[in-house]
């Protein structure tokens, strides 16, 4: 369940540390711009930040912000980070795997300027069962030792959600869900996750920015997305909601979702996300129509991994 004191909107910070997203024409913000975005978000009540070691300079920028808060003796945000893929040989010992996981966490804590990680995710869901469960056991161990408060997994597919459900040791999960990727809703997997009591973070709500593109901005390799984007823009005009509002509020209003991870490249985008997250619930008839119209999106559109071999990062 969501912590009562944690904001519904979690700031995804991949965009603060590296160039990211299909619609990103700006690049990553400068260091001072990134810090100003963290300051603005925190001042507006966004008290949860999502990052990872492989998000460029993201952890270091958050660490700089944390040091500012410490000097001010201010309350600190919830920090979520990840342990990158553990790719040691499968026959590695418990101590070797645990050492690697701990070393990753120590390096993250140093960059973040914190003595404990609030939420730590496996960045590679394969590690849930790899190395004869030694990675999973190392996550349990670092939680028991107090290095992290909560442990979870960042997943990509329904199969990985099913695997997660078969393991009873995690506190939280990050899942991709958006207007064009409703698989976890349709398969009843979000309901199953909710029944377990784990905290559910929705990410990729703008599908790496694809949902925010105009039809004529779509790259050639994603031309099959054009009819669906055209329909989305038609629904936007008809309903009076912007495309961004439809995309964000559709996910926020899912009863199974506790928190929504959303990134921004500019402070203007951030301000807009903060404004939208406070809007009233979408009308039921509109939610139903959004579910119906986009229930059969081709895999090569809804899965960023298939976009010319792109790697999916969380947060937008």
PDB file of C-alpha atoms in Angstrom:
ATOM      1  CA  UNK A   1       0.000   0.000   0.000  1.00  0.00           C
ATOM      2  CA  UNK A   2       1.080   3.563  -0.665  1.00  0.00           C
ATOM      3  CA  UNK A   3       2.617   5.410   2.250  1.00  0.00           C
ATOM      4  CA  UNK A   4       0.147   8.117   3.325  1.00  0.00           C
ATOM      5  CA  UNK A   5       2.980  10.626   3.432  1.00  0.00           C
ATOM      6  CA  UNK A   6       4.365   9.878  -0.046  1.00  0.00           C
ATOM      7  CA  UNK A   7       3.133  11.846  -3.044  1.00  0.00           C
ATOM      8  CA  UNK A   8       1.096  10.124  -5.755  1.00  0.00           C
ATOM      9  CA  UNK A   9       3.488  11.610  -8.315  1.00  0.00           C
ATOM     10  CA  UNK A  10       7.049  10.279  -8.157  1.00  0.00           C
ATOM     11  CA  UNK A  11       9.582  12.295 -10.127  1.00  0.00           C
ATOM     12  CA  UNK A  12      11.402  10.106 -12.629  1.00  0.00           C
ATOM     13  CA  UNK A  13      14.915  11.495 -13.031  1.00  0.00           C
ATOM     14  CA  UNK A  14      16.406   9.610 -15.982  1.00  0.00           C
ATOM     15  CA  UNK A  15      15.917  12.779 -18.070  1.00  0.00           C
ATOM     16  CA  UNK A  16      17.992  14.783 -15.581  1.00  0.00           C
ATOM     17  CA  UNK A  17      21.032  12.566 -16.077  1.00  0.00           C
ATOM     18  CA  UNK A  18      20.969  11.623 -19.761  1.00  0.00           C
ATOM     19  CA  UNK A  19      19.221  12.234 -23.076  1.00  0.00           C
ATOM     20  CA  UNK A  20      16.103  10.113 -23.082  1.00  0.00           C
ATOM     21  CA  UNK A  21      12.790   9.699 -24.890  1.00  0.00           C
ATOM     22  CA  UNK A  22      11.621   9.533 -28.481  1.00  0.00           C
ATOM     23  CA  UNK A  23      10.185  13.052 -28.323  1.00  0.00           C
ATOM     24  CA  UNK A  24      13.174  14.649 -26.616  1.00  0.00           C
ATOM     25  CA  UNK A  25      14.557  17.391 -28.859  1.00  0.00           C
ATOM     26  CA  UNK A  26      16.133  19.325 -25.973  1.00  0.00           C
ATOM     27  CA  UNK A  27      18.692  16.914 -24.580  1.00  0.00           C
ATOM     28  CA  UNK A  28      19.383  16.615 -20.867  1.00  0.00           C
ATOM     29  CA  UNK A  29      19.071  19.798 -18.773  1.00  0.00           C
ATOM     30  CA  UNK A  30      22.134  21.564 -17.436  1.00  0.00           C
ATOM     31  CA  UNK A  31      23.091  20.782 -13.839  1.00  0.00           C
ATOM     32  CA  UNK A  32      21.567  23.963 -12.381  1.00  0.00           C
ATOM     33  CA  UNK A  33      18.387  23.454 -14.388  1.00  0.00           C
ATOM     34  CA  UNK A  34      18.134  19.885 -13.103  1.00  0.00           C
ATOM     35  CA  UNK A  35      18.638  21.067  -9.509  1.00  0.00           C
ATOM     36  CA  UNK A  36      15.975  23.734  -9.978  1.00  0.00           C
ATOM     37  CA  UNK A  37      13.564  21.052 -11.153  1.00  0.00           C
ATOM     38  CA  UNK A  38      14.232  18.978  -8.028  1.00  0.00           C
ATOM     39  CA  UNK A  39      13.760  22.076  -5.853  1.00  0.00           C
ATOM     40  CA  UNK A  40      10.506  22.969  -7.584  1.00  0.00           C
ATOM     41  CA  UNK A  41       9.109  19.437  -7.385  1.00  0.00           C
ATOM     42  CA  UNK A  42       9.954  19.114  -3.693  1.00  0.00           C
ATOM     43  CA  UNK A  43       8.476  22.543  -2.901  1.00  0.00           C
ATOM     44  CA  UNK A  44       5.259  21.424  -4.620  1.00  0.00           C
ATOM     45  CA  UNK A  45       4.962  18.330  -2.445  1.00  0.00           C
ATOM     46  CA  UNK A  46       6.585  15.796  -4.779  1.00  0.00           C
ATOM     47  CA  UNK A  47       8.575  13.921  -2.154  1.00  0.00           C
ATOM     48  CA  UNK A  48       9.557  10.774  -4.037  1.00  0.00           C
ATOM     49  CA  UNK A  49      12.386  10.574  -6.623  1.00  0.00           C
ATOM     50  CA  UNK A  50      13.169   7.592  -8.859  1.00  0.00           C
ATOM     51  CA  UNK A  51      16.695   7.062 -10.166  1.00  0.00           C
ATOM     52  CA  UNK A  52      19.275   4.388 -11.059  1.00  0.00           C
ATOM     53  CA  UNK A  53      23.068   4.062 -11.420  1.00  0.00           C
ATOM     54  CA  UNK A  54      22.779   3.852 -15.205  1.00  0.00           C
ATOM     55  CA  UNK A  55      20.758   7.067 -15.526  1.00  0.00           C
ATOM     56  CA  UNK A  56      23.879   9.081 -16.278  1.00  0.00           C
ATOM     57  CA  UNK A  57      24.487  11.768 -13.642  1.00  0.00           C
ATOM     58  CA  UNK A  58      21.012  11.462 -12.102  1.00  0.00           C
ATOM     59  CA  UNK A  59      22.093  10.017  -8.739  1.00  0.00           C
ATOM     60  CA  UNK A  60      24.823  12.648  -8.296  1.00  0.00           C
ATOM     61  CA  UNK A  61      22.401  15.497  -9.044  1.00  0.00           C
ATOM     62  CA  UNK A  62      19.929  14.134  -6.490  1.00  0.00           C
ATOM     63  CA  UNK A  63      22.820  13.788  -4.022  1.00  0.00           C
ATOM     64  CA  UNK A  64      23.649  17.467  -4.475  1.00  0.00           C
ATOM     65  CA  UNK A  65      20.012  18.332  -3.751  1.00  0.00           C
ATOM     66  CA  UNK A  66      20.008  16.075  -0.666  1.00  0.00           C
ATOM     67  CA  UNK A  67      23.084  17.897   0.653  1.00  0.00           C
ATOM     68  CA  UNK A  68      21.203  21.199   0.300  1.00  0.00           C
ATOM     69  CA  UNK A  69      18.296  19.798   2.320  1.00  0.00           C
ATOM     70  CA  UNK A  70      20.654  18.508   5.007  1.00  0.00           C
ATOM     71  CA  UNK A  71      22.207  21.972   5.393  1.00  0.00           C
ATOM     72  CA  UNK A  72      18.707  23.403   5.753  1.00  0.00           C
ATOM     73  CA  UNK A  73      17.822  20.614   8.209  1.00  0.00           C
ATOM     74  CA  UNK A  74      14.824  19.910   5.960  1.00  0.00           C
ATOM     75  CA  UNK A  75      12.889  16.698   5.594  1.00  0.00           C
ATOM     76  CA  UNK A  76      14.252  14.481   2.808  1.00  0.00           C
ATOM     77  CA  UNK A  77      12.390  12.874  -0.100  1.00  0.00           C
ATOM     78  CA  UNK A  78      11.898   9.154  -0.570  1.00  0.00           C
ATOM     79  CA  UNK A  79      14.680   7.891  -2.829  1.00  0.00           C
ATOM     80  CA  UNK A  80      14.199   4.892  -5.100  1.00  0.00           C
ATOM     81  CA  UNK A  81      17.155   3.459  -6.985  1.00  0.00           C
ATOM     82  CA  UNK A  82      18.092   0.185  -8.620  1.00  0.00           C
ATOM     83  CA  UNK A  83      20.777  -2.464  -8.726  1.00  0.00           C
ATOM     84  CA  UNK A  84      21.857  -2.960 -12.360  1.00  0.00           C
ATOM     85  CA  UNK A  85      21.772  -6.385 -13.961  1.00  0.00           C
ATOM     86  CA  UNK A  86      23.834  -8.891 -11.984  1.00  0.00           C
ATOM     87  CA  UNK A  87      25.768 -10.649 -14.736  1.00  0.00           C
ATOM     88  CA  UNK A  88      28.231 -12.703 -12.684  1.00  0.00           C
ATOM     89  CA  UNK A  89      28.640 -16.326 -13.779  1.00  0.00           C
ATOM     90  CA  UNK A  90      25.639 -18.436 -12.759  1.00  0.00           C
ATOM     91  CA  UNK A  91      27.791 -20.600 -10.466  1.00  0.00           C
ATOM     92  CA  UNK A  92      28.988 -17.605  -8.405  1.00  0.00           C
ATOM     93  CA  UNK A  93      28.857 -18.012  -4.639  1.00  0.00           C
ATOM     94  CA  UNK A  94      26.394 -16.348  -2.257  1.00  0.00           C
ATOM     95  CA  UNK A  95      29.134 -14.092  -0.948  1.00  0.00           C
ATOM     96  CA  UNK A  96      30.201 -12.998  -4.451  1.00  0.00           C
ATOM     97  CA  UNK A  97      26.649 -12.074  -5.443  1.00  0.00           C
ATOM     98  CA  UNK A  98      25.921 -10.317  -2.141  1.00  0.00           C
ATOM     99  CA  UNK A  99      29.197  -8.390  -2.381  1.00  0.00           C
ATOM    100  CA  UNK A 100      28.291  -7.110  -5.858  1.00  0.00           C
ATOM    101  CA  UNK A 101      24.775  -6.047  -4.761  1.00  0.00           C
ATOM    102  CA  UNK A 102      26.112  -4.336  -1.645  1.00  0.00           C
ATOM    103  CA  UNK A 103      28.850  -2.576  -3.591  1.00  0.00           C
ATOM    104  CA  UNK A 104      26.255  -1.221  -6.017  1.00  0.00           C
ATOM    105  CA  UNK A 105      24.175   0.059  -3.110  1.00  0.00           C
ATOM    106  CA  UNK A 106      27.165   1.623  -1.329  1.00  0.00           C
ATOM    107  CA  UNK A 107      28.126   3.456  -4.529  1.00  0.00           C
ATOM    108  CA  UNK A 108      24.547   4.668  -4.988  1.00  0.00           C
ATOM    109  CA  UNK A 109      24.345   5.838  -1.371  1.00  0.00           C
ATOM    110  CA  UNK A 110      27.609   7.725  -1.796  1.00  0.00           C
ATOM    111  CA  UNK A 111      26.385   9.458  -4.953  1.00  0.00           C
ATOM    112  CA  UNK A 112      22.970  10.153  -3.396  1.00  0.00           C
ATOM    113  CA  UNK A 113      24.443  11.393  -0.115  1.00  0.00           C
ATOM    114  CA  UNK A 114      22.226   9.094   1.971  1.00  0.00           C
ATOM    115  CA  UNK A 115      22.949   6.397   4.563  1.00  0.00           C
ATOM    116  CA  UNK A 116      20.001   4.201   3.605  1.00  0.00           C
ATOM    117  CA  UNK A 117      18.009   3.572   0.411  1.00  0.00           C
ATOM    118  CA  UNK A 118      14.243   3.854   0.841  1.00  0.00           C
ATOM    119  CA  UNK A 119      13.318   1.577  -2.077  1.00  0.00           C
ATOM    120  CA  UNK A 120      15.684  -0.606  -4.099  1.00  0.00           C
ATOM    121  CA  UNK A 121      14.604  -2.386  -7.273  1.00  0.00           C
ATOM    122  CA  UNK A 122      16.232  -5.106  -9.325  1.00  0.00           C
ATOM    123  CA  UNK A 123      16.710  -3.360 -12.674  1.00  0.00           C
ATOM    124  CA  UNK A 124      16.782  -6.703 -14.482  1.00  0.00           C
ATOM    125  CA  UNK A 125      13.785  -8.927 -13.659  1.00  0.00           C
ATOM    126  CA  UNK A 126      15.752 -11.980 -14.816  1.00  0.00           C
ATOM    127  CA  UNK A 127      17.660 -11.634 -11.539  1.00  0.00           C
ATOM    128  CA  UNK A 128      14.530 -12.648  -9.593  1.00  0.00           C
ATOM    129  CA  UNK A 129      15.476 -16.283 -10.177  1.00  0.00           C
ATOM    130  CA  UNK A 130      18.987 -16.138 -11.663  1.00  0.00           C
ATOM    131  CA  UNK A 131      22.060 -17.506  -9.899  1.00  0.00           C
ATOM    132  CA  UNK A 132      19.927 -20.124  -8.078  1.00  0.00           C
ATOM    133  CA  UNK A 133      17.989 -17.312  -6.337  1.00  0.00           C
ATOM    134  CA  UNK A 134      21.169 -15.821  -4.900  1.00  0.00           C
ATOM    135  CA  UNK A 135      20.384 -12.298  -6.158  1.00  0.00           C
ATOM    136  CA  UNK A 136      16.949 -12.455  -4.579  1.00  0.00           C
ATOM    137  CA  UNK A 137      18.489 -13.715  -1.330  1.00  0.00           C
ATOM    138  CA  UNK A 138      21.023 -10.878  -1.371  1.00  0.00           C
ATOM    139  CA  UNK A 139      18.155  -8.367  -1.647  1.00  0.00           C
ATOM    140  CA  UNK A 140      16.471  -9.950   1.372  1.00  0.00           C
ATOM    141  CA  UNK A 141      19.794  -9.739   3.219  1.00  0.00           C
ATOM    142  CA  UNK A 142      20.428  -6.021   2.524  1.00  0.00           C
ATOM    143  CA  UNK A 143      16.905  -5.263   3.706  1.00  0.00           C
ATOM    144  CA  UNK A 144      17.428  -7.277   6.904  1.00  0.00           C
ATOM    145  CA  UNK A 145      20.705  -5.438   7.500  1.00  0.00           C
ATOM    146  CA  UNK A 146      19.007  -2.057   7.074  1.00  0.00           C
ATOM    147  CA  UNK A 147      20.804  -0.884   3.939  1.00  0.00           C
ATOM    148  CA  UNK A 148      17.403  -0.552   2.275  1.00  0.00           C
ATOM    149  CA  UNK A 149      13.896  -0.198   3.664  1.00  0.00           C
ATOM    150  CA  UNK A 150      11.945  -1.846   0.838  1.00  0.00           C
ATOM    151  CA  UNK A 151      12.892  -4.154  -2.019  1.00  0.00           C
ATOM    152  CA  UNK A 152      11.241  -4.702  -5.361  1.00  0.00           C
ATOM    153  CA  UNK A 153      11.594  -5.395  -9.056  1.00  0.00           C
ATOM    154  CA  UNK A 154      11.253  -3.257 -12.161  1.00  0.00           C
ATOM    155  CA  UNK A 155       9.456  -5.457 -14.703  1.00  0.00           C
ATOM    156  CA  UNK A 156       8.660  -5.170 -18.407  1.00  0.00           C
ATOM    157  CA  UNK A 157       6.356  -8.042 -19.388  1.00  0.00           C
ATOM    158  CA  UNK A 158       3.309  -9.938 -18.100  1.00  0.00           C
ATOM    159  CA  UNK A 159       5.484 -13.051 -17.777  1.00  0.00           C
ATOM    160  CA  UNK A 160       7.782 -11.187 -15.392  1.00  0.00           C
ATOM    161  CA  UNK A 161       4.795 -10.041 -13.331  1.00  0.00           C
ATOM    162  CA  UNK A 162       3.683 -13.669 -13.039  1.00  0.00           C
ATOM    163  CA  UNK A 163       7.166 -14.625 -11.881  1.00  0.00           C
ATOM    164  CA  UNK A 164       7.076 -11.774  -9.338  1.00  0.00           C
ATOM    165  CA  UNK A 165       3.727 -13.041  -8.032  1.00  0.00           C
ATOM    166  CA  UNK A 166       5.203 -16.499  -7.495  1.00  0.00           C
ATOM    167  CA  UNK A 167       7.876 -15.092  -5.149  1.00  0.00           C
ATOM    168  CA  UNK A 168       6.764 -13.897  -1.732  1.00  0.00           C
ATOM    169  CA  UNK A 169       9.542 -11.621  -0.537  1.00  0.00           C
ATOM    170  CA  UNK A 170       9.180  -8.264  -2.301  1.00  0.00           C
ATOM    171  CA  UNK A 171       7.507  -5.093  -1.042  1.00  0.00           C
ATOM    172  CA  UNK A 172       7.026  -3.199  -4.291  1.00  0.00           C
ATOM    173  CA  UNK A 173       7.029  -3.370  -8.076  1.00  0.00           C
ATOM    174  CA  UNK A 174       7.438  -0.973 -11.003  1.00  0.00           C
ATOM    175  CA  UNK A 175       5.316  -1.799 -14.036  1.00  0.00           C
ATOM    176  CA  UNK A 176       4.904  -0.224 -17.486  1.00  0.00           C
ATOM    177  CA  UNK A 177       1.305   0.841 -18.063  1.00  0.00           C
ATOM    178  CA  UNK A 178      -0.109   3.445 -20.414  1.00  0.00           C
ATOM    179  CA  UNK A 179      -2.908   4.033 -22.909  1.00  0.00           C
ATOM    180  CA  UNK A 180      -1.131   1.951 -25.552  1.00  0.00           C
ATOM    181  CA  UNK A 181       0.035  -0.792 -23.165  1.00  0.00           C
ATOM    182  CA  UNK A 182      -2.890  -2.093 -21.142  1.00  0.00           C
ATOM    183  CA  UNK A 183      -1.779  -5.729 -21.018  1.00  0.00           C
ATOM    184  CA  UNK A 184      -1.483  -5.912 -17.234  1.00  0.00           C
ATOM    185  CA  UNK A 185      -5.002  -4.529 -16.876  1.00  0.00           C
ATOM    186  CA  UNK A 186      -6.534  -6.837 -19.469  1.00  0.00           C
ATOM    187  CA  UNK A 187      -4.839  -9.953 -18.073  1.00  0.00           C
ATOM    188  CA  UNK A 188      -5.957  -9.178 -14.516  1.00  0.00           C
ATOM    189  CA  UNK A 189      -2.343  -8.995 -13.346  1.00  0.00           C
ATOM    190  CA  UNK A 190      -2.696  -5.532 -11.771  1.00  0.00           C
ATOM    191  CA  UNK A 191      -5.593  -6.929  -9.731  1.00  0.00           C
ATOM    192  CA  UNK A 192      -3.473  -9.884  -8.634  1.00  0.00           C
ATOM    193  CA  UNK A 193      -0.639  -7.568  -7.624  1.00  0.00           C
ATOM    194  CA  UNK A 194      -3.032  -5.388  -5.643  1.00  0.00           C
ATOM    195  CA  UNK A 195      -4.324  -8.415  -3.747  1.00  0.00           C
ATOM    196  CA  UNK A 196      -0.808  -9.176  -2.484  1.00  0.00           C
ATOM    197  CA  UNK A 197      -0.545  -5.754  -0.824  1.00  0.00           C
ATOM    198  CA  UNK A 198       2.679  -4.716  -2.589  1.00  0.00           C
ATOM    199  CA  UNK A 199       3.143  -1.063  -3.542  1.00  0.00           C
ATOM    200  CA  UNK A 200       2.576  -0.619  -7.283  1.00  0.00           C
ATOM    201  CA  UNK A 201       4.426   2.095  -9.204  1.00  0.00           C
ATOM    202  CA  UNK A 202       3.285   2.794 -12.761  1.00  0.00           C
ATOM    203  CA  UNK A 203       5.940   4.008 -15.164  1.00  0.00           C
ATOM    204  CA  UNK A 204       6.278   4.706 -18.904  1.00  0.00           C
ATOM    205  CA  UNK A 205       2.889   6.448 -18.839  1.00  0.00           C
ATOM    206  CA  UNK A 206       3.764   8.542 -21.910  1.00  0.00           C
ATOM    207  CA  UNK A 207       5.485   5.557 -23.574  1.00  0.00           C
ATOM    208  CA  UNK A 208       8.852   7.343 -23.727  1.00  0.00           C
ATOM    209  CA  UNK A 209       7.088  10.396 -25.134  1.00  0.00           C
ATOM    210  CA  UNK A 210       5.466   8.594 -28.088  1.00  0.00           C
ATOM    211  CA  UNK A 211       1.964   9.424 -26.831  1.00  0.00           C
ATOM    212  CA  UNK A 212       2.817  13.129 -26.826  1.00  0.00           C
ATOM    213  CA  UNK A 213       3.947  13.255 -30.466  1.00  0.00           C
ATOM    214  CA  UNK A 214       1.786  14.640 -33.238  1.00  0.00           C
ATOM    215  CA  UNK A 215       1.092  12.166 -36.018  1.00  0.00           C
ATOM    216  CA  UNK A 216       3.481  13.914 -38.405  1.00  0.00           C
ATOM    217  CA  UNK A 217       6.319  13.730 -35.840  1.00  0.00           C
ATOM    218  CA  UNK A 218       6.312   9.928 -35.635  1.00  0.00           C
ATOM    219  CA  UNK A 219       9.565   8.309 -36.885  1.00  0.00           C
ATOM    220  CA  UNK A 220       9.306   6.056 -39.939  1.00  0.00           C
ATOM    221  CA  UNK A 221      10.049   2.923 -37.906  1.00  0.00           C
ATOM    222  CA  UNK A 222       6.947   3.636 -35.793  1.00  0.00           C
ATOM    223  CA  UNK A 223       4.579   4.505 -38.621  1.00  0.00           C
ATOM    224  CA  UNK A 224       2.220   1.770 -37.412  1.00  0.00           C
ATOM    225  CA  UNK A 225       1.539   3.977 -34.355  1.00  0.00           C
ATOM    226  CA  UNK A 226       0.093   6.779 -36.495  1.00  0.00           C
ATOM    227  CA  UNK A 227      -3.558   5.622 -36.672  1.00  0.00           C
ATOM    228  CA  UNK A 228      -3.655   5.147 -32.912  1.00  0.00           C
ATOM    229  CA  UNK A 229      -2.119   8.559 -32.264  1.00  0.00           C
ATOM    230  CA  UNK A 230      -4.614  10.097 -34.675  1.00  0.00           C
ATOM    231  CA  UNK A 231      -7.437   8.489 -32.701  1.00  0.00           C
ATOM    232  CA  UNK A 232      -5.941   9.735 -29.429  1.00  0.00           C
ATOM    233  CA  UNK A 233      -5.789  13.313 -30.744  1.00  0.00           C
ATOM    234  CA  UNK A 234      -9.397  13.033 -31.941  1.00  0.00           C
ATOM    235  CA  UNK A 235     -10.468  11.907 -28.454  1.00  0.00           C
ATOM    236  CA  UNK A 236      -8.488  14.776 -26.945  1.00  0.00           C
ATOM    237  CA  UNK A 237     -10.282  17.359 -29.096  1.00  0.00           C
ATOM    238  CA  UNK A 238     -13.682  15.798 -28.470  1.00  0.00           C
ATOM    239  CA  UNK A 239     -13.246  15.488 -24.677  1.00  0.00           C
ATOM    240  CA  UNK A 240     -11.564  18.830 -24.005  1.00  0.00           C
ATOM    241  CA  UNK A 241      -8.621  17.147 -22.264  1.00  0.00           C
ATOM    242  CA  UNK A 242      -5.086  17.451 -23.614  1.00  0.00           C
ATOM    243  CA  UNK A 243      -3.366  14.270 -24.773  1.00  0.00           C
ATOM    244  CA  UNK A 244      -0.990  14.557 -21.798  1.00  0.00           C
ATOM    245  CA  UNK A 245      -3.954  14.816 -19.412  1.00  0.00           C
ATOM    246  CA  UNK A 246      -5.641  11.757 -20.922  1.00  0.00           C
ATOM    247  CA  UNK A 247      -2.406   9.758 -20.683  1.00  0.00           C
ATOM    248  CA  UNK A 248      -1.528  10.766 -17.122  1.00  0.00           C
ATOM    249  CA  UNK A 249      -5.010  10.676 -15.604  1.00  0.00           C
ATOM    250  CA  UNK A 250      -5.892   7.344 -17.226  1.00  0.00           C
ATOM    251  CA  UNK A 251      -3.040   5.714 -15.291  1.00  0.00           C
ATOM    252  CA  UNK A 252      -3.427   7.768 -12.108  1.00  0.00           C
ATOM    253  CA  UNK A 253      -7.121   6.793 -11.933  1.00  0.00           C
ATOM    254  CA  UNK A 254      -6.463   3.049 -12.105  1.00  0.00           C
ATOM    255  CA  UNK A 255      -7.595   1.754  -8.709  1.00  0.00           C
ATOM    256  CA  UNK A 256      -4.659  -0.664  -8.504  1.00  0.00           C
ATOM    257  CA  UNK A 257      -1.952   1.988  -8.926  1.00  0.00           C
ATOM    258  CA  UNK A 258      -0.413   3.549  -5.819  1.00  0.00           C
ATOM    259  CA  UNK A 259       2.071   5.952  -7.399  1.00  0.00           C
ATOM    260  CA  UNK A 260       2.924   7.225 -10.866  1.00  0.00           C
ATOM    261  CA  UNK A 261       6.523   7.775 -12.008  1.00  0.00           C
ATOM    262  CA  UNK A 262       6.753  10.671 -14.452  1.00  0.00           C
ATOM    263  CA  UNK A 263       9.867  12.374 -15.790  1.00  0.00           C
ATOM    264  CA  UNK A 264      10.367  15.823 -17.287  1.00  0.00           C
ATOM    265  CA  UNK A 265      13.007  17.392 -19.513  1.00  0.00           C
ATOM    266  CA  UNK A 266      12.123  20.979 -18.613  1.00  0.00           C
ATOM    267  CA  UNK A 267      10.678  22.829 -15.645  1.00  0.00           C
ATOM    268  CA  UNK A 268       7.690  23.751 -17.813  1.00  0.00           C
ATOM    269  CA  UNK A 269       6.911  20.062 -18.354  1.00  0.00           C
ATOM    270  CA  UNK A 270       7.323  19.467 -14.634  1.00  0.00           C
ATOM    271  CA  UNK A 271       4.948  22.301 -13.760  1.00  0.00           C
ATOM    272  CA  UNK A 272       2.409  20.847 -16.172  1.00  0.00           C
ATOM    273  CA  UNK A 273       2.711  17.366 -14.629  1.00  0.00           C
ATOM    274  CA  UNK A 274       2.284  18.817 -11.130  1.00  0.00           C
ATOM    275  CA  UNK A 275      -0.802  20.703 -12.313  1.00  0.00           C
ATOM    276  CA  UNK A 276      -2.324  17.670 -14.040  1.00  0.00           C
ATOM    277  CA  UNK A 277      -1.830  15.231 -11.159  1.00  0.00           C
ATOM    278  CA  UNK A 278      -4.187  17.389  -9.045  1.00  0.00           C
ATOM    279  CA  UNK A 279      -7.006  17.370 -11.589  1.00  0.00           C
ATOM    280  CA  UNK A 280     -10.299  15.596 -10.791  1.00  0.00           C
ATOM    281  CA  UNK A 281     -10.910  12.012 -11.870  1.00  0.00           C
ATOM    282  CA  UNK A 282     -11.666  11.449 -15.546  1.00  0.00           C
ATOM    283  CA  UNK A 283     -15.364  10.726 -16.257  1.00  0.00           C
ATOM    284  CA  UNK A 284     -16.144   7.003 -16.204  1.00  0.00           C
ATOM    285  CA  UNK A 285     -17.427   6.998 -19.781  1.00  0.00           C
ATOM    286  CA  UNK A 286     -14.146   8.514 -20.976  1.00  0.00           C
ATOM    287  CA  UNK A 287     -12.051   5.984 -19.045  1.00  0.00           C
ATOM    288  CA  UNK A 288     -14.097   3.187 -20.605  1.00  0.00           C
ATOM    289  CA  UNK A 289     -13.675   4.602 -24.107  1.00  0.00           C
ATOM    290  CA  UNK A 290      -9.907   4.971 -23.628  1.00  0.00           C
ATOM    291  CA  UNK A 291      -9.738   1.345 -22.490  1.00  0.00           C
ATOM    292  CA  UNK A 292     -11.776   0.179 -25.471  1.00  0.00           C
ATOM    293  CA  UNK A 293     -10.097   2.200 -28.229  1.00  0.00           C
ATOM    294  CA  UNK A 294      -6.536   1.207 -27.356  1.00  0.00           C
ATOM    295  CA  UNK A 295      -6.907  -2.372 -26.188  1.00  0.00           C
ATOM    296  CA  UNK A 296      -5.208  -3.956 -29.236  1.00  0.00           C
ATOM    297  CA  UNK A 297      -2.022  -2.003 -29.913  1.00  0.00           C
ATOM    298  CA  UNK A 298       0.663  -3.894 -31.923  1.00  0.00           C
ATOM    299  CA  UNK A 299       3.607  -5.172 -29.904  1.00  0.00           C
ATOM    300  CA  UNK A 300       6.106  -3.224 -32.021  1.00  0.00           C
ATOM    301  CA  UNK A 301       4.346  -0.011 -30.962  1.00  0.00           C
ATOM    302  CA  UNK A 302       3.748  -0.624 -27.264  1.00  0.00           C
ATOM    303  CA  UNK A 303       7.145  -2.186 -26.525  1.00  0.00           C
ATOM    304  CA  UNK A 304      10.074   0.307 -26.747  1.00  0.00           C
ATOM    305  CA  UNK A 305      12.591  -2.545 -26.730  1.00  0.00           C
ATOM    306  CA  UNK A 306      11.452  -3.290 -30.288  1.00  0.00           C
ATOM    307  CA  UNK A 307      12.018   0.275 -31.500  1.00  0.00           C
ATOM    308  CA  UNK A 308      15.232  -0.405 -33.430  1.00  0.00           C
ATOM    309  CA  UNK A 309      16.646  -2.222 -30.406  1.00  0.00           C
ATOM    310  CA  UNK A 310      16.189   0.718 -28.035  1.00  0.00           C
ATOM    311  CA  UNK A 311      16.642   0.053 -24.321  1.00  0.00           C
ATOM    312  CA  UNK A 312      13.644   0.899 -22.185  1.00  0.00           C
ATOM    313  CA  UNK A 313      14.393   3.161 -19.267  1.00  0.00           C
ATOM    314  CA  UNK A 314      11.728   4.058 -16.757  1.00  0.00           C
ATOM    315  CA  UNK A 315      10.219   7.399 -15.990  1.00  0.00           C
ATOM    316  CA  UNK A 316       8.323   8.608 -19.007  1.00  0.00           C
TER     317      UNK A 316
END
